[in-house]
XYZ file of C-alpha atoms in Angstrom:
353
model
C 86.513 330.576 169.000
C 83.112 330.288 167.401
C 82.490 331.949 164.247
C 79.331 333.232 162.873
C 78.518 331.966 159.406
C 77.728 335.125 157.413
C 81.071 336.203 157.957
C 82.730 332.855 157.447
C 84.419 334.384 154.244
C 86.295 337.000 156.339
C 89.885 336.172 157.428
C 92.386 338.223 160.003
C 95.818 339.737 161.980
C 97.321 342.797 165.487
C 100.122 344.343 168.495
C 101.840 346.415 172.022
C 103.400 348.320 174.813
C 106.224 350.178 176.608
C 107.998 353.274 175.634
C 111.232 353.175 173.461
C 114.477 353.898 175.820
C 116.131 355.992 173.025
C 115.708 357.546 169.994
C 117.798 358.562 167.012
C 117.704 361.396 164.433
C 114.609 361.019 162.220
C 115.769 359.762 158.719
C 112.754 359.195 156.782
C 114.322 360.738 153.993
C 117.211 358.282 153.413
C 116.751 355.863 150.872
C 118.662 352.668 151.578
C 118.658 349.514 149.506
C 116.079 346.675 150.665
C 117.441 343.062 151.751
C 118.543 340.507 149.720
C 115.170 338.927 148.526
C 116.634 336.281 146.099
C 117.324 334.037 149.112
C 115.626 330.459 149.005
C 113.513 329.320 151.790
C 114.028 326.051 153.637
C 111.216 324.708 155.110
C 112.654 322.304 157.304
C 114.977 324.494 159.027
C 114.630 324.606 162.965
C 112.975 327.769 164.355
C 116.166 329.296 166.201
C 116.483 330.083 169.338
C 117.285 333.451 171.152
C 115.625 335.581 168.316
C 115.119 339.104 169.232
C 111.849 340.575 168.253
C 110.638 343.614 168.778
C 106.679 344.752 168.692
C 105.829 348.151 167.094
C 102.343 349.093 167.502
C 100.320 352.529 166.396
C 100.656 353.721 169.578
C 100.899 352.282 173.342
C 98.228 351.665 175.975
C 95.643 351.436 173.128
C 93.792 348.370 174.399
C 93.567 346.466 171.290
C 97.504 346.356 170.792
C 97.852 345.525 174.596
C 95.912 342.445 174.151
C 97.390 341.630 170.958
C 101.306 342.266 172.268
C 100.402 339.572 175.231
C 99.975 337.057 172.439
C 102.861 338.294 170.470
C 104.943 337.622 173.930
C 103.237 334.247 174.558
C 104.460 333.021 171.062
C 108.186 334.201 171.448
C 108.485 332.735 174.852
C 107.113 329.531 173.229
C 109.888 329.231 170.691
C 112.790 330.547 173.264
C 112.833 333.936 171.953
C 113.174 337.234 173.673
C 110.649 340.224 173.097
C 110.017 343.620 174.095
C 107.377 346.289 172.957
C 108.173 349.994 171.666
C 106.066 352.727 170.604
C 104.807 355.954 170.627
C 101.571 357.817 172.653
C 100.335 359.168 169.766
C 99.501 357.885 166.272
C 100.689 360.630 163.850
C 102.277 359.564 160.372
C 106.133 359.738 161.336
C 105.794 358.964 165.091
C 106.913 355.580 164.610
C 110.551 356.367 162.737
C 112.492 357.014 165.569
C 111.566 354.135 167.217
C 112.847 351.880 163.962
C 115.811 353.615 163.884
C 116.885 352.887 167.440
C 115.653 349.341 167.095
C 117.828 348.923 164.197
C 120.714 350.539 165.761
C 119.790 347.744 168.553
C 120.181 345.034 165.782
C 116.976 343.284 166.413
C 116.117 340.613 164.538
C 112.816 340.970 163.715
C 110.761 344.302 163.804
C 106.806 343.583 163.995
C 105.038 346.814 162.959
C 101.544 348.117 162.775
C 102.192 351.115 160.356
C 100.725 354.515 161.296
C 101.191 355.541 157.737
C 102.169 353.218 154.749
C 104.812 355.500 153.229
C 106.304 357.654 156.094
C 107.914 354.466 157.815
C 109.386 352.917 154.790
C 112.530 354.422 154.358
C 113.289 353.397 157.818
C 112.116 350.058 157.280
C 114.100 349.671 154.212
C 117.101 350.758 156.216
C 116.615 347.922 158.823
C 116.127 345.168 156.346
C 119.668 346.567 154.704
C 120.813 345.854 158.022
C 119.468 341.856 158.148
C 116.306 342.630 160.061
C 113.184 340.662 159.102
C 110.146 343.159 158.904
C 106.693 341.810 159.752
C 103.484 344.184 159.492
C 100.636 343.558 161.124
C 97.120 345.005 161.361
C 97.783 348.136 158.972
C 100.301 347.478 156.680
C 103.285 349.578 155.349
C 104.280 349.800 151.623
C 105.261 346.250 150.110
C 108.944 347.351 149.786
C 109.174 348.093 153.296
C 108.337 344.685 154.784
C 108.772 340.946 154.468
C 105.433 340.020 155.376
C 101.734 341.271 156.152
C 99.570 339.626 158.735
C 96.438 340.522 157.622
C 93.649 340.325 160.317
C 90.806 339.889 157.711
C 90.026 340.188 153.968
C 89.613 343.900 153.409
C 86.809 343.537 151.385
C 84.964 341.143 152.895
C 85.477 343.323 156.085
C 84.649 346.463 154.662
C 81.494 344.968 152.735
C 80.177 342.892 156.166
C 80.413 346.027 158.508
C 77.944 347.693 156.038
C 75.681 344.715 155.835
C 75.440 344.243 159.972
C 74.548 347.871 160.054
C 72.072 347.945 157.438
C 69.821 345.088 158.755
C 69.564 346.743 161.960
C 68.285 350.035 159.877
C 65.991 347.901 157.546
C 68.122 349.663 154.822
C 67.173 352.973 155.560
C 68.932 356.353 156.588
C 71.995 358.139 157.196
C 74.970 356.770 158.131
C 78.758 358.027 159.067
C 81.789 356.296 159.909
C 83.940 357.178 162.839
C 87.642 355.958 161.667
C 90.851 356.127 163.478
C 93.628 358.407 161.437
C 93.160 359.700 158.233
C 96.335 357.714 156.922
C 95.556 354.340 158.557
C 95.948 352.407 155.735
C 93.644 349.362 156.927
C 91.023 351.867 157.945
C 90.813 353.555 154.496
C 90.835 350.241 152.647
C 87.851 349.319 154.345
C 85.988 352.668 154.033
C 86.844 351.934 150.343
C 85.027 349.059 150.092
C 82.109 350.125 152.367
C 81.604 352.950 149.887
C 81.447 350.514 147.120
C 79.306 348.249 148.887
C 76.755 351.052 149.167
C 76.384 351.379 145.755
C 74.807 348.211 145.428
C 70.687 348.599 144.711
C 69.699 347.268 148.414
C 71.224 350.516 149.784
C 69.350 352.801 147.448
C 67.818 354.315 150.752
C 70.796 354.581 152.555
C 73.383 357.488 152.192
C 77.091 358.169 154.018
C 76.992 361.763 155.130
C 80.192 361.673 156.759
C 83.568 359.945 157.431
C 84.927 361.477 160.688
C 88.546 360.621 162.264
C 88.819 360.352 166.126
C 92.694 359.393 165.665
C 92.499 356.229 168.020
C 92.177 358.895 170.714
C 89.666 357.984 173.265
C 88.249 361.691 173.997
C 88.279 362.724 170.460
C 86.634 359.991 169.291
C 83.969 361.034 171.664
C 83.739 364.439 170.803
C 83.460 363.582 166.834
C 80.465 360.934 167.559
C 79.076 364.011 169.481
C 79.692 366.263 166.767
C 78.299 363.736 163.693
C 75.048 363.883 165.834
C 74.949 367.637 166.392
C 75.531 368.277 162.490
C 73.232 365.259 161.514
C 70.329 365.187 164.066
C 68.766 362.612 161.823
C 71.509 360.312 161.492
C 70.564 356.453 161.867
C 73.724 354.503 162.132
C 77.245 354.873 162.644
C 80.288 352.305 161.829
C 83.298 352.662 163.595
C 86.095 349.848 162.504
C 88.202 351.021 165.478
C 88.391 349.164 168.779
C 88.892 352.957 170.601
C 86.287 354.577 168.338
C 83.591 352.119 169.070
C 84.016 352.232 172.652
C 83.894 356.143 173.004
C 80.938 356.269 170.445
C 79.062 353.818 172.536
C 79.767 355.435 175.653
C 78.372 358.847 174.129
C 75.472 357.155 172.939
C 74.708 355.317 175.995
C 74.541 358.309 177.921
C 72.433 360.319 174.938
C 69.226 361.153 173.767
C 70.173 359.053 171.153
C 70.452 355.573 172.561
C 68.292 353.215 170.659
C 67.499 355.465 168.040
C 71.196 355.292 166.726
C 72.792 352.145 165.673
C 76.333 351.476 165.896
C 78.556 348.888 164.844
C 82.170 348.314 163.995
C 85.361 346.522 165.462
C 85.666 346.213 169.062
C 86.758 344.051 171.935
C 84.331 341.933 174.090
C 85.468 343.236 177.385
C 85.130 346.816 175.975
C 81.953 346.662 174.596
C 80.053 344.029 177.093
C 78.017 346.662 179.148
C 77.283 348.423 175.950
C 75.746 345.382 174.292
C 73.952 344.341 177.812
C 72.538 347.992 178.423
C 70.920 347.606 174.802
C 73.421 350.551 173.128
C 75.062 348.120 170.511
C 73.408 345.303 169.356
C 76.101 343.769 167.353
C 80.007 344.202 166.789
C 82.701 342.110 165.177
C 86.727 341.336 165.759
C 88.895 338.676 165.185
C 91.031 337.782 168.089
C 93.633 340.395 168.821
C 96.002 338.078 170.498
C 96.024 335.481 167.807
C 96.826 338.331 165.348
C 100.039 338.894 167.907
C 100.970 335.644 168.160
C 100.824 334.423 164.219
C 103.264 338.099 163.704
C 105.624 336.469 166.220
C 105.355 333.237 164.456
C 105.861 335.081 161.150
C 108.920 336.752 162.281
C 110.754 333.781 163.705
C 109.990 331.560 160.513
C 111.749 334.543 158.386
C 114.571 334.974 160.582
C 115.063 331.690 160.508
C 115.070 331.054 157.068
C 111.827 329.080 156.856
C 110.429 331.515 154.523
C 111.287 334.555 152.583
C 108.000 335.996 152.238
C 106.971 334.609 148.640
C 103.493 333.344 147.768
C 102.918 329.766 148.345
C 105.411 329.356 151.157
C 104.308 327.673 154.463
C 105.180 327.771 157.687
C 104.023 326.330 160.812
C 102.642 328.898 163.825
C 102.108 327.268 166.828
C 98.499 326.531 168.213
C 97.424 328.063 165.180
C 98.674 325.401 163.097
C 99.954 325.687 159.260
C 99.579 329.339 157.505
C 100.231 329.782 153.753
C 101.801 333.086 152.379
C 99.398 334.440 149.674
C 100.047 337.169 146.981
C 101.974 340.169 147.618
C 103.283 338.454 150.966
C 100.119 338.552 152.785
C 98.973 335.842 155.622
C 95.218 335.795 156.345
C 94.602 335.106 160.356
C 91.014 333.661 160.255
C 87.470 334.537 160.319
C 86.562 337.034 162.993
C 83.395 336.622 165.501
C 80.081 338.589 165.563
C 79.667 339.669 169.265
C 76.074 340.060 170.448
C 73.802 339.490 173.552
C 73.539 336.118 172.930
C 77.606 335.171 172.810
C 79.483 337.806 174.466
C 79.718 336.281 177.875
C 81.605 333.643 176.283
C 84.777 335.531 175.445
C 87.269 337.459 177.808
C 89.824 339.910 175.877
């Protein structure tokens, strides 16, 4: 996968699919002790076979997580484990809790989760960890006390700032802009938006104004409607940043069939297969994304390394993630995937995901 020099400082992580067969009573208010964190890592320990690894995305049938889930399943197959994908159809704050409870009862070895809410899932994840289950977050983190490691798709600061930079160049650093986000509680989205706002404080953006942060809840129709609402409320809007694959494709679909095509710039995070037609018809000039399959793949290997005792989640520990090579755990248990790519008309046909 080739990378664009201007975003070489960025780094990355993503996942999943089918619904859980059964649920248990929501126990989000139960405080359980976390698992023993004094264990010592054995980097030379073999990767165990037969590990049971469950992927729990923000929501099933989201194209981004569907792609990521395939990468995760590939990794689990490579180290001879068993994988399953479960999750809610909506991305509400507490929708994942019952699935965590069920996976805990099923005695999974690893839960890989993209948190809809950084705090709502923590009590259930603590219960899972107390039962000896390793917890890996990816794409969207939970509070650190609820997990062992976080597979981050990119440096939040660099990603947030780069989104602004990509859009600003298209607008010649002038005009009103808006952000079309996922859910109000999405940890990753909110962190990126904070850095977008900070970037806009720099002198070169003095003629740009962020007028609105809208939320499409990672639902296609709501994101489409929110885009329509933004342009109705701000008819002089010049640009939109949508750092969510569902949001950017819905916004592009609206713009491509409206009077605003070619007049309102759109960038954000999307998959090449979703966005190809909108790039080719001129609706979108550039957008970014890491490879979601690699995100899921890395999350699976991190889970395998944790469950095998190769790592405990401490800063400085290293593990090998198959074809992605050696990875090092950073501060606060964070592992970065790698630089995302900027997609445009010149390179988009080189990618198929």
